[in-house]
Every structure is written in C-alpha cells, then in structure tokens.
Short mmCIF file of C-alpha atoms in Angstrom, two decimals:
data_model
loop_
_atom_site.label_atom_id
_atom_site.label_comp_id
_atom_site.label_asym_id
_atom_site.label_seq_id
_atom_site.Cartn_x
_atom_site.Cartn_y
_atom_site.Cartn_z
CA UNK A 216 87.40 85.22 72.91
CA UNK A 217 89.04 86.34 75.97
CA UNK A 218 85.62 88.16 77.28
CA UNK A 219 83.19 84.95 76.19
CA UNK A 220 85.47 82.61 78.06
CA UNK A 221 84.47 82.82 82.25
CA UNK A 222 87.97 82.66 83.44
CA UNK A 223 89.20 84.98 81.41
CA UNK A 224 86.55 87.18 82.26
CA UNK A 225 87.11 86.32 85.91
CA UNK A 226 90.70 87.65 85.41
CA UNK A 227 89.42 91.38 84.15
CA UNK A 228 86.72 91.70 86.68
CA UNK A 229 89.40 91.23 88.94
CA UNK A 230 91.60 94.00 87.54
CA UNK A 231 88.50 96.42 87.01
CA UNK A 232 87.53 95.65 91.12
CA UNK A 233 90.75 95.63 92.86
CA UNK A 234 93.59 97.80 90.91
CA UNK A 235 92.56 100.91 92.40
CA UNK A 236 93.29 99.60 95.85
CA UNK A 237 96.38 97.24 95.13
CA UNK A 238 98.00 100.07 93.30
CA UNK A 239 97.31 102.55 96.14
CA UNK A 240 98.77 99.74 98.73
CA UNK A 241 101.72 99.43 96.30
CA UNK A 242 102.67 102.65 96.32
CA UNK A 243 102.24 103.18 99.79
CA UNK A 244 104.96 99.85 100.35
CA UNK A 245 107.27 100.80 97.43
CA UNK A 246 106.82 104.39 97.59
CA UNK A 247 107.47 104.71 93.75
CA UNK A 248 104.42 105.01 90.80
CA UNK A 249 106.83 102.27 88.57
CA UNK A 250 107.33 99.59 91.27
CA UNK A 251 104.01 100.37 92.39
CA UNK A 252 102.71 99.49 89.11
CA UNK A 253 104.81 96.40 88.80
CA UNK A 254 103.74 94.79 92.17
CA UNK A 255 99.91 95.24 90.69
CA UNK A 256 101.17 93.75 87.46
CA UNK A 257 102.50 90.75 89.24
CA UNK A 258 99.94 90.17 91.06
CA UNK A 259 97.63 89.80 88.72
CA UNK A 260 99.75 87.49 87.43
CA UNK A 261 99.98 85.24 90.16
CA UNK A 262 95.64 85.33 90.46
CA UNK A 263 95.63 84.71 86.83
CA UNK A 264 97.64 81.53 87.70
CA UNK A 265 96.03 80.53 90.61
CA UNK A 266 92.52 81.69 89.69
CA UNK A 267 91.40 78.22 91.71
CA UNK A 268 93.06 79.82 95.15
CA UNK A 269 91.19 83.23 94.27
CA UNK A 270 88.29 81.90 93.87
CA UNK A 271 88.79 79.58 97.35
CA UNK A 272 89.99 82.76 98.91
CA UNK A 273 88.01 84.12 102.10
CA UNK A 274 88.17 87.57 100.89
CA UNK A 275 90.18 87.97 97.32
CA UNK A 276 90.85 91.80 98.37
CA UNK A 277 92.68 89.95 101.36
CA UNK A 278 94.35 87.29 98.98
CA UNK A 279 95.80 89.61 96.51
CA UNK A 280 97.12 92.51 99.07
CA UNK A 281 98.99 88.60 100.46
CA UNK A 282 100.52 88.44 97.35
CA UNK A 283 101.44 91.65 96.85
CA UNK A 284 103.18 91.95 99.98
CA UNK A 285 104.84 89.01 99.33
CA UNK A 286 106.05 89.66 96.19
CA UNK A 287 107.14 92.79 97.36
CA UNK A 288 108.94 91.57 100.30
CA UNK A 289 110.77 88.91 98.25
CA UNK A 290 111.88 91.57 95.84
CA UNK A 291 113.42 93.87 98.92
CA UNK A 292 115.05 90.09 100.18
CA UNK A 293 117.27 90.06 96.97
CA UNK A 294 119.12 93.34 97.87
CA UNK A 295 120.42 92.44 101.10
CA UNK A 296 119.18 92.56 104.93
CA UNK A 297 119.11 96.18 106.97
CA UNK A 298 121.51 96.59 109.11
CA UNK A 299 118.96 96.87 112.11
CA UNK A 300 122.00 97.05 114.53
CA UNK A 301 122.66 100.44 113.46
CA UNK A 302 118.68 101.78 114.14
CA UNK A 303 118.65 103.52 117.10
CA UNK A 304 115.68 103.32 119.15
CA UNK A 305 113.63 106.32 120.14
CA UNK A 306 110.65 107.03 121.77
CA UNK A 307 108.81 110.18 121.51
CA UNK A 308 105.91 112.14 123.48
CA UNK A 309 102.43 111.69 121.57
CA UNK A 310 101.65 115.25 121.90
CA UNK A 311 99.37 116.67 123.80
CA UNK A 312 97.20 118.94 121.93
CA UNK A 313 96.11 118.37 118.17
CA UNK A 314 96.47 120.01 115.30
CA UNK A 315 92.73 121.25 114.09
CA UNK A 316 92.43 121.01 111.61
CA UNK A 317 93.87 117.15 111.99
CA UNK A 318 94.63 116.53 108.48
CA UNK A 319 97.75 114.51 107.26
CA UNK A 320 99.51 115.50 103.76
CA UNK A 321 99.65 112.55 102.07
CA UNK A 322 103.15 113.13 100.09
CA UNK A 323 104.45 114.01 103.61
CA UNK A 324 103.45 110.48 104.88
CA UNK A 325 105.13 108.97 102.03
CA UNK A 326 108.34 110.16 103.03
CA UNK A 327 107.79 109.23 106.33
CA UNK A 328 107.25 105.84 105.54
CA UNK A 329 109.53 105.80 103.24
CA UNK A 330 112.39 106.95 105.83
CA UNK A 331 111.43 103.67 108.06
CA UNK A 332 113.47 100.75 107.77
CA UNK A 333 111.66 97.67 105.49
CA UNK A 334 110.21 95.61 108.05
CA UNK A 335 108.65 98.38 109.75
CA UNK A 336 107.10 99.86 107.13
CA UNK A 337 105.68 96.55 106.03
CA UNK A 338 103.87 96.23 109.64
CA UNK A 339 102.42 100.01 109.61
CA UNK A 340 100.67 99.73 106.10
CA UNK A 341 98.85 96.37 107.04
CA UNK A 342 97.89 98.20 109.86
CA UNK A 343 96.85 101.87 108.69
CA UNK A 344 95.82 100.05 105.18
CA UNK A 345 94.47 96.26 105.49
CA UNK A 346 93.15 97.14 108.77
CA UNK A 347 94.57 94.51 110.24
CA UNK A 348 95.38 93.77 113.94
CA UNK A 349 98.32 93.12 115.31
CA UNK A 350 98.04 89.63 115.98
CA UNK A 351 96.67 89.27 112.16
CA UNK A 352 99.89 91.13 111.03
CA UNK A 353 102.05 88.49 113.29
CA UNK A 354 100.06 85.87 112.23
CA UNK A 355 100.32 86.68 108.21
CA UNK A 356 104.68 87.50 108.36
CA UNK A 357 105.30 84.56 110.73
CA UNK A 358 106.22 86.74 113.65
CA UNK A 359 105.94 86.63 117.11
CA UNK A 360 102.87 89.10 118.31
CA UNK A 361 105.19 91.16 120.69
CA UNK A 362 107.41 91.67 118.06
CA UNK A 363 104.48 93.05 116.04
CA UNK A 364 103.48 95.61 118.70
CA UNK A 365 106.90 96.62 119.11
CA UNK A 366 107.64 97.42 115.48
CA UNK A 367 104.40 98.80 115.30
CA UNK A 368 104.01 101.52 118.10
CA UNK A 369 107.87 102.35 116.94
CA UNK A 370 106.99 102.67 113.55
CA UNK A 371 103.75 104.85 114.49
CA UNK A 372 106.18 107.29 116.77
CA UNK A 373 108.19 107.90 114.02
CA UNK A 374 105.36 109.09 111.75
CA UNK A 375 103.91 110.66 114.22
CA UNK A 376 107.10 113.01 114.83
CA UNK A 377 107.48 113.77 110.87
CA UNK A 378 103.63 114.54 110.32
CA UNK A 379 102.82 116.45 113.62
CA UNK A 380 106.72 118.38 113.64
CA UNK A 381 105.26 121.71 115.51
CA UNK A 382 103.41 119.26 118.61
CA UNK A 383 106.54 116.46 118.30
CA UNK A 384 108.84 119.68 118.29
CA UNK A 385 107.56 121.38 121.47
CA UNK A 386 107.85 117.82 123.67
CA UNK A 387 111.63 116.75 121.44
CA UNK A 388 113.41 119.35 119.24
CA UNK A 389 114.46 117.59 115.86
CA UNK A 390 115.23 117.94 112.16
CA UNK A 391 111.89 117.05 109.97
CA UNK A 392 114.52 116.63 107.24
CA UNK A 393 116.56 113.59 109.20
CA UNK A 394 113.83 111.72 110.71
CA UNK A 395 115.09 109.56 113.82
CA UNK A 396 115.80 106.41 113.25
CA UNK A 397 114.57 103.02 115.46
CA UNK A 398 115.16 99.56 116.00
CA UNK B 119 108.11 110.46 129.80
CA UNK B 120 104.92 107.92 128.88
CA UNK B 121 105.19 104.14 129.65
CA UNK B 122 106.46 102.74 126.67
CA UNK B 123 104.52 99.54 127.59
CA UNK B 124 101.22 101.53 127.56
CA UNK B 125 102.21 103.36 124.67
CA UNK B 126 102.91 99.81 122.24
CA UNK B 127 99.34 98.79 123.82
CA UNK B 128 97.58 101.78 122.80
CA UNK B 129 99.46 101.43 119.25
CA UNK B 130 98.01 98.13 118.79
CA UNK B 131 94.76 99.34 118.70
CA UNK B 132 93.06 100.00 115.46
CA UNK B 133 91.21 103.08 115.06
CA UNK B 134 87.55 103.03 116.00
CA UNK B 135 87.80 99.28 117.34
CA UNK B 136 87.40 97.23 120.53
CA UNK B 137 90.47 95.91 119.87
CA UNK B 138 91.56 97.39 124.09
CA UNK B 139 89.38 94.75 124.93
CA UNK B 140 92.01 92.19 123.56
CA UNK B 141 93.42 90.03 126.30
CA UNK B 142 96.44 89.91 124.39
CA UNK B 143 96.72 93.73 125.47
CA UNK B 144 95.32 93.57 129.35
CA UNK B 145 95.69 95.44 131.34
CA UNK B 146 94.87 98.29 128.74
CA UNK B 147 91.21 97.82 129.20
CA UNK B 148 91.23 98.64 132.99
CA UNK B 149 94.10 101.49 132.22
CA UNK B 150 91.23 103.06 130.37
CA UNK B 151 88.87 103.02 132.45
CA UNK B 152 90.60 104.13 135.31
CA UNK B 153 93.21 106.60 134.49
CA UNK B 154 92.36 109.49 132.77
CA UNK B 155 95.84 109.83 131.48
CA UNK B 156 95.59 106.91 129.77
CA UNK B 157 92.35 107.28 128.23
CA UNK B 158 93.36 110.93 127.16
CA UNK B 159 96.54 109.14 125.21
CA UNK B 160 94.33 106.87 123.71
CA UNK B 161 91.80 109.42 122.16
CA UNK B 162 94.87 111.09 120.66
CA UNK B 163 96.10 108.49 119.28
CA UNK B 164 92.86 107.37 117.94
CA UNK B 165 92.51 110.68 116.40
CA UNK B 166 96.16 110.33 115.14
CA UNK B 167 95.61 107.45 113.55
CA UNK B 168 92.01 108.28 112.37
CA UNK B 169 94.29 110.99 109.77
CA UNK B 170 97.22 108.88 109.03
CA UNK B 171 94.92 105.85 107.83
CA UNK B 172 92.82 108.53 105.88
CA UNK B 173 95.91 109.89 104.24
CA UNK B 174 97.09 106.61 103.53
CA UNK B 175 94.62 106.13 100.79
CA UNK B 176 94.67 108.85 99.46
CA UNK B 177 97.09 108.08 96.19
CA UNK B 178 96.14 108.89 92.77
CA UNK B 179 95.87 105.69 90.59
CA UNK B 180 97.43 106.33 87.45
CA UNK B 181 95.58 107.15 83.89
CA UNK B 182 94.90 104.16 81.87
CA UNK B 183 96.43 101.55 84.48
CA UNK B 184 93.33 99.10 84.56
CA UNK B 185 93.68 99.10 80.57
CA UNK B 186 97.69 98.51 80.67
CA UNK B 187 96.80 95.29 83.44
CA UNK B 188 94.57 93.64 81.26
CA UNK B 189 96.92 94.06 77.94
CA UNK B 190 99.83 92.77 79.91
CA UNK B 191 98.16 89.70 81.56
CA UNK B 192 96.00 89.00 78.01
CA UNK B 193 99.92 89.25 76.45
CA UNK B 194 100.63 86.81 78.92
CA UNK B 195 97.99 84.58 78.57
CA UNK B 196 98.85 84.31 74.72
CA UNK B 197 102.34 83.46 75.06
CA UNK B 198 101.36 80.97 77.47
CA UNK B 199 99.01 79.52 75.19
CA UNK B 200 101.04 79.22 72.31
CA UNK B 201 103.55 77.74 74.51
CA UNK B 202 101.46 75.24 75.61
CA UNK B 203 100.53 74.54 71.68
CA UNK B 204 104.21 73.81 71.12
CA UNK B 205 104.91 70.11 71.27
CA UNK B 206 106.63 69.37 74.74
CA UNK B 207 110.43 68.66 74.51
CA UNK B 208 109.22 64.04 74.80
CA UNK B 209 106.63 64.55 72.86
CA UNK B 210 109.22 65.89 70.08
CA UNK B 211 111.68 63.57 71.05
CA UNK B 212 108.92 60.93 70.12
CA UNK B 213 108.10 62.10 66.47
CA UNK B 214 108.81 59.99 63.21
CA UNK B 215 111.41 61.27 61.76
CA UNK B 216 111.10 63.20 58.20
CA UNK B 217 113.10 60.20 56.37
CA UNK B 218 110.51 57.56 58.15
CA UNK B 219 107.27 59.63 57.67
CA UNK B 220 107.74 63.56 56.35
CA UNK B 221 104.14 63.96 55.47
CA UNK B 222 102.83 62.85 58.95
CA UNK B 223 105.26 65.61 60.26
CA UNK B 224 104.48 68.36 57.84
CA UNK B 225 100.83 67.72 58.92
CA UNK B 226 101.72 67.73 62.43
CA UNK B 227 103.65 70.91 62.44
CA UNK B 228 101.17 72.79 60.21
CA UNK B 229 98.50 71.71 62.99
CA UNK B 230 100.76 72.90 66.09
CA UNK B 231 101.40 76.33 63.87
CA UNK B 232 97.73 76.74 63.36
CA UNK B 233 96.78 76.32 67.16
CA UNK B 234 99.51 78.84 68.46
CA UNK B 235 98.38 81.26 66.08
CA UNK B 236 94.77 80.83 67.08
CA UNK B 237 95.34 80.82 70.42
CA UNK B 238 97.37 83.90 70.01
CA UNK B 239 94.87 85.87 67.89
CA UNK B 240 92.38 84.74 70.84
CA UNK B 241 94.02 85.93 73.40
CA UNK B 242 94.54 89.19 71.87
CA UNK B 243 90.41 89.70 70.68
CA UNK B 244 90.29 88.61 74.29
CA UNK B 245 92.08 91.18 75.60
CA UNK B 246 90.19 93.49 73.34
CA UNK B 247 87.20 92.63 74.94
CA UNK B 248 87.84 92.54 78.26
CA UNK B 249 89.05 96.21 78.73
CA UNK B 250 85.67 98.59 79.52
CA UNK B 251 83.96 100.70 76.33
CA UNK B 252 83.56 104.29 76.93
CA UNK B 253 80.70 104.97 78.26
CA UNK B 254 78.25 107.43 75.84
CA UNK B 255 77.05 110.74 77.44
CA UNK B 256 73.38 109.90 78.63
CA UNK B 257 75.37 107.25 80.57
CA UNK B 258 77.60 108.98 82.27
CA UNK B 259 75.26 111.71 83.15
CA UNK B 260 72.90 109.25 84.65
CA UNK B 261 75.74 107.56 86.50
CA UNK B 262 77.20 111.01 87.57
CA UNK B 263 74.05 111.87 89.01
CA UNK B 264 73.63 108.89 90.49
CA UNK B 265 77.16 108.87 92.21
CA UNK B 266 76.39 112.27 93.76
CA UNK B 267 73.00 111.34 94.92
CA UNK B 268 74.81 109.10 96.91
CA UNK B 269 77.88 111.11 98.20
CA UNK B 270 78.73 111.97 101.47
CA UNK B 271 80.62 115.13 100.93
CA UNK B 272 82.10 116.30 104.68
CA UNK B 273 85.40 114.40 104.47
CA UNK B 274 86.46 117.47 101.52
CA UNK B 275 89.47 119.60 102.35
CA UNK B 276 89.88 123.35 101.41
CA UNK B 277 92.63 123.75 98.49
CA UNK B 278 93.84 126.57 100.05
CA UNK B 279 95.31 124.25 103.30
CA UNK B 280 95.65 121.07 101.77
CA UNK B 281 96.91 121.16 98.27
CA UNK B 282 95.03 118.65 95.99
CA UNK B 283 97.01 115.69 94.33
CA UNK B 284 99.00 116.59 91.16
CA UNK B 285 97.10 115.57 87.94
CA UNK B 286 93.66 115.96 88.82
CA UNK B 287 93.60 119.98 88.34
CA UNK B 288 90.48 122.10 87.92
CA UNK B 289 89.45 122.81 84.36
CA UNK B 290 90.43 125.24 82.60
CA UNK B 291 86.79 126.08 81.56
CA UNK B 292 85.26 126.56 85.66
CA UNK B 293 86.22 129.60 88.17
CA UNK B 294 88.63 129.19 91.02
CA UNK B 295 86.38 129.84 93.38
CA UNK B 296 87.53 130.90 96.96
CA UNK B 297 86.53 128.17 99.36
CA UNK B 298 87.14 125.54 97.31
CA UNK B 299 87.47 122.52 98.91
CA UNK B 300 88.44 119.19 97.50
CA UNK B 301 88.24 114.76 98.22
CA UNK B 302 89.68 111.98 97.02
CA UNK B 303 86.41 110.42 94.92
CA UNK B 304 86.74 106.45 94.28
CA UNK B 305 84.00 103.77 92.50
CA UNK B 306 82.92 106.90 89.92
CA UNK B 307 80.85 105.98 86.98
CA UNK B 308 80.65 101.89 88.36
CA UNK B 309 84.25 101.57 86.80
CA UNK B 310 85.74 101.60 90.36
CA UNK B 311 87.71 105.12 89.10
CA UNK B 312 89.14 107.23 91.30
CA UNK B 313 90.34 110.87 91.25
CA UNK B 314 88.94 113.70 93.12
CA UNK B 315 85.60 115.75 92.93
CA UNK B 316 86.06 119.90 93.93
CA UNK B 317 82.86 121.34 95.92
CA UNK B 318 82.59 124.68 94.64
CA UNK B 319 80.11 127.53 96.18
CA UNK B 320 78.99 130.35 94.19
CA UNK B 321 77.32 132.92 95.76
CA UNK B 322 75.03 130.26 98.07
CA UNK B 323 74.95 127.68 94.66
CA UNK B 324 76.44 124.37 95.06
CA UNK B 325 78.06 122.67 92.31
CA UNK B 326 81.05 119.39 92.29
CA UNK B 327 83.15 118.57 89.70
CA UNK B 328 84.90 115.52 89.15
CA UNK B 329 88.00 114.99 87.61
CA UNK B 330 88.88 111.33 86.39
CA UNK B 331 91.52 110.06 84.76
CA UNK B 332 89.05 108.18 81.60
CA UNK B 333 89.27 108.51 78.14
CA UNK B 334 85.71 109.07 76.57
CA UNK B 335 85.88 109.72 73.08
CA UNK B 336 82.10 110.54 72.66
CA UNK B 337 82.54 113.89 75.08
CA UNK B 338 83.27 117.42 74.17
CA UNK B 339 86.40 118.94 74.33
CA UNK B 340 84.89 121.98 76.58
CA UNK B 341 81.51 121.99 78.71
CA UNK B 342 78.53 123.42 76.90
CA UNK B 343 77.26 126.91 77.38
CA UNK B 344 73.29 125.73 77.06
CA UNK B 345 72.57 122.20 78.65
CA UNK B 346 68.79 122.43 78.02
CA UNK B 347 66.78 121.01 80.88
CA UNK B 348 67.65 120.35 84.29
CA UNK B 349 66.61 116.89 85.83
CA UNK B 350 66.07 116.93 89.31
CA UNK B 351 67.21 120.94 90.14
CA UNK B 352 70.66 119.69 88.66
CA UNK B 353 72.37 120.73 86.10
CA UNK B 354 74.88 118.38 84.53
CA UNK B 355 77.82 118.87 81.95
CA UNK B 356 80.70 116.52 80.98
CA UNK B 357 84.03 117.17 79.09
CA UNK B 358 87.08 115.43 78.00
CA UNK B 359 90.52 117.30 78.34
CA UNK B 360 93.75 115.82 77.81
CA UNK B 361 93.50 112.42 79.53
CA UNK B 362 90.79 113.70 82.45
CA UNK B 363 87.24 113.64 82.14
CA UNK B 364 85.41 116.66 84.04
CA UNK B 365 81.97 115.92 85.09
CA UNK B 366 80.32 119.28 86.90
CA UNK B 367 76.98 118.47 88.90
CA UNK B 368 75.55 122.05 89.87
CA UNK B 369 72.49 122.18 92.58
CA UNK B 370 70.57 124.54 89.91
CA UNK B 371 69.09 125.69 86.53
CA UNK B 372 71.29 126.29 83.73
CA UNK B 373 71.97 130.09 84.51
CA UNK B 374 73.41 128.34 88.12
CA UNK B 375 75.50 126.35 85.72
CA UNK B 376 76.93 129.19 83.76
CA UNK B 377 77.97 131.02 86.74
CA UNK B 378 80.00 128.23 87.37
CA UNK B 379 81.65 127.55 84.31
CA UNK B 380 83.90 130.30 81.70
CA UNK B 381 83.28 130.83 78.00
CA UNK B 382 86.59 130.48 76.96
CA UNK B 383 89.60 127.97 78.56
CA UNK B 384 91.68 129.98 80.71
CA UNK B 385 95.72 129.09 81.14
#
C-alpha cells in the first residue's frame, strides 16, 4: 500500500507540507489558478522522480520552488522570446510620503506583475517570495549579478507606480490602466 | 530625480536584512550612514517592500488541491508501475515463440498480467491512504483552540478597506459585525490549510472565525445554538458549509457565543 511503503509516504508528506506555498508561488509566476495548479502538479512529479535529490536537497522548500521555476520558465521558452527591444525604460520617484495605512491589494499586485515582461517578473518573485538576494537570484538563473539588480530595482519601480498610483501620480502623471513598460 | 545607481542598490536589499552591508553593494553602507536622503529612501523602500512581500502571499490555495496532487501523482505512480511490469521491448524480442513453447508463454504473460494489475490496484489503495481522514469534532476543537492559543492576530485588515479574498466569505449563520477585520490564516488544524480567520468584536467580546477550504463530513451543517461548557473562557463551535469549514473561537461563555452567531442562515 501506497501509505505502508516509506517513499510513497515520503511523496504525500511532501504534498501535505509544501502545496500551500508552491501553489501560492505558482500563481504569483503564472498569474492563472490552472497553470498555477499545473506547475504544482509537475513538480511533484519531478520530486516523485527524483525523491533521492529531495531528500539530498539543502532545503526541499528551496529544491521544489527550483523546479518549479524551471519548469515554468521552460514552458514560457516554447512560445517565443520578448521582444525586450521594444521595453522602454523608465524610472520613477519612490514617493515620498506613505500611504497609512501601507497595505498592498493583492489582486492589484497580480496585475502588476503580470504587466512585467517574463524575465522580470521571474527576478521580483524570488525576491519578494523565496527571499532570496540578489546575488542568490543571479546565481540560481545563470546571470550576471548587475544584471540582477538592474531587472530587479526596474521591476520594483514598476510595481511600485501601479500599487502606490496617488504617491507615483503626484511625482509622474500616468495611466494605472497602461502600466509603463521597461527594459 | 534620484540616482538610479543608489536606487538599484537600495532595491537589492531585502526587507529587514543587512544585506547594505554587502560589498557587492558599497558604497550603500556609508550612503546610509551619512546622507539622510539616502537613508530616508531606504526606510521607504523597506516599508514598500515590507507590503508588497506581505501581499505576495497572500493567495488563496484552492479547495481540495492537496487531495487532487496526491490522486494525480498515485495515478502516475500506477501507470508507471504497470509499465515497468510489461516485458521490455529485448526482453520480448527474446521470448520462445508460441510454436516452440506456448505454455511457457501463456504462463509468462498470465504472470506479467497479474503484476500490472497488482501494482495498479496498489497504487490506487495507496493513493487512498495517503490523502488525510477528516478529522472528528473533539479534534478539531482541540486543534482550533490550540491554533488560536498560538496566534498572533495584529497583521488582520479591516473588511471595510481591504476586501477579503473571494471564497472564504463569512457564514451565513454569524453577524457582520462593523469593525471586522480579517488575515490570511495558514498551517490550521496541522494540515498546513490555509484560508483566512475574521476577528469579530461584539460589544467588548472577542471572537475569530476561520474559514477553510476542508471537507469534514462528521460536522454540522450550521453552528449549534447550546455548546455546553466552555474550556478555558472559550467557547468553540464548528460547521461545514458547502466546501468551507467555519470554526468560531469566542473569548466567552456560551451566551458570548450566541451573540455572535444567528438562529437561522441569512442570504
């Protein structure tokens, strides 16, 4: 029986521990509940395969958000490059006074993140979700750290202008429905 | 116009770290310390990204996904099984044939139909298994209680600002209470769920209810009028609805309960 055998048993407690938080990291990447659900799927699959490099695995939280992302990103691969060459870049003014309450609708931030271009979006969900630094996240996609920081404190300016639009409006007038885009 | 330089350094920084003290960002460490301008960007950017990271998490797992994971990948595991019972395409290759020796093949094919099969069944009681039993009332009271012994409750959110997630509404059986405020609850009932627990206030009375996306088959379809004894100053009912279990902790007797909770389901 699948519960009497340890591996197989290995494989739920898995599930029951993690799918909470590789669903919510799904969604956050994919920014759809069926993709989302499909990226957790599959990587279960792969840790059911390679139970051995789970089990090796500094931190399995760690080792399954890995796959994850990299199942995820090879998915995106198969429907072409973006055209980064058309982004335009833009900077904006971190405003100076906060909202109080400082509170952050999450639906809102999904279409923000949503709105940024792949590779961007990849960068500022290891950072806001695995925590990770930014020579971690250049470390794990096999990217130069400047690059990371770049992409990163774009990608942050951008949310920043769709989830703060009354502070981002008063330093840059703009369209919460067009979100600028950046290279 | 801010230094964009300064700005990516800043950005680099995770919230609530010591990560300005990376050498990989100098000269952001002495920037802090000696510019004011620089050390006012980086509290509000802290405090930016304090909210965005909060937000981030805060996605509602679907009903019944940890149950649909383990069918799938104990499907999986069965068809792998009884492909691995199948005879390899060399091994095949390698059998006498029927006119040489049919019986040693009939044997061999009834054995390689037997193992797939058993592997198969296996896999499924497996399966079976290995998704979690409801839980009976006294357990998840005790766990309930338990999980709100332990709560920190200052990161909720008042419903009237900050609208809740969709499917994780307030029952039908307790008063919309102004001041309601609401969190994002994960790890309830030691079945890592997640959903979101309302902190209601009734004239001074505290009370939280939790609203979980968990099948338990054992609960009532509406919370009790009479609970019988409080443990602890707390009175504790649980309810199934639909697909969402409602578990309401009240700091109080059983009259502090009732104030909480209608007689009859409203909407």
């Amino acid at each position: 029986m699948m519960a009497d055998s340890p591996l197989r048993a290995e494989v739920a407690r898995l599930v029951v521990e993690h799918h909470a938080a590789l669903y919510r990291y799904a969604y956050r990447l994919s920014g759809s509940a069926v993709n989302g659900e499909d990226l957790v799927q599959q990587t279960f699959l792969t840790a059911q395969a390679k139970l051995d490099q789970v089990r090796s695995a500094e931190s399995v939280r760690s080792w399954l958000y890995a796959v994850l992302r990299n199942t995820y990103l090879k998915s995106r691969r198969k429907r072409g490059p973006i055209a980064a060459a058309d982004l335009d870049l833009m900077l904006e003014k971190v405003p100076e006074q906060l909202p109080e309450p400082l509170l952050v609708d999450p639906e809102e931030l999904q279409a923000a993140l949503d709105a940024l271009p792949e590779e961007f979006r990849v960068v500022v969900v290891m950072f806001y979700f695995e925590h990770r630094s930014y020579k971690e996240i250049a470390q794990q996609l096999g990217l130069p750290a400047g690059t990371v920081m770049s992409r990163l404190s774009r990608a942050k300016s951008q949310l920043r202008l769709r989830l703060f639009p009354a502070e981002a409006q008063s330093s840059r007038p703009k369209s919460r429905s067009r979100p600028a885009r950046i290279s | 116009m801010q230094d964009r330089h300064l700005l990516a350094r800043i950005d680099a920084c995770r919230p609530g770290s010591d990560d300005y003290l990376d050498a990989g960002l100098a000269p952001l460490s002495e920037e802090l310390a000696e510019s004011r301008t620089a050390r006012s960007l980086y509290d509000r950017i802290q405090a930016l990204d304090q909210a965005v990271g909060q937000a981030m998490e805060n996605v509602a797992v679907p009903p019944g996904l940890s149950e649909r994971l383990l069918a799938n990948l104990a499907a999986a595991e069965g068809a792998r099984a009884v492909e691995e019972a199948a005879p390899p395409a060399d091994v095949a290759a390698t059998l006498p044939s029927p006119a040489i020796d049919g019986a040693s093949r009939r044997r061999w094919v009834r054995w390689s139909v037997g193992m797939a099969t058993a592997a198969g069944i296996a896999a499924l009681i497996g399966a079976y298994w290995a998704i979690p039993r409801p839980l009976t009332p006294a357990q998840i009271a005790d766990q309930a209680v338990a999980y709100y012994n332990q709560e920190e409750r200052e990161t909720a959110q008042p419903i009237e600002t900050v609208k809740p997630p969709d499917g994780y509404p307030i029952s039908r059986y307790v008063y919309r209470l102004p001041g309601t405020r609401w969190r994002p609850v994960h790890g309830f009932l030691r079945r890592n769920l997640s959903g979101v627990a309302y902190d209601l206030v009734y004239r001074g009375a505290a009370a939280t209810l939790y609203v979980m996306p968990q099948q338990s088959p054992s609960l009532p379809n509406a919370p009790p009028q009479r609970i019988g004894a409080a443990t602890g100053n707390r009175a504790l009912a649980a309810w199934q609805e639909g697909d969402l279990l409602y578990v309401l902790v009240v700091e109080g007797d059983e009259r502090t309960y009732q104030s909480f909770v209608r007689r009859t389901a409203v909407g």
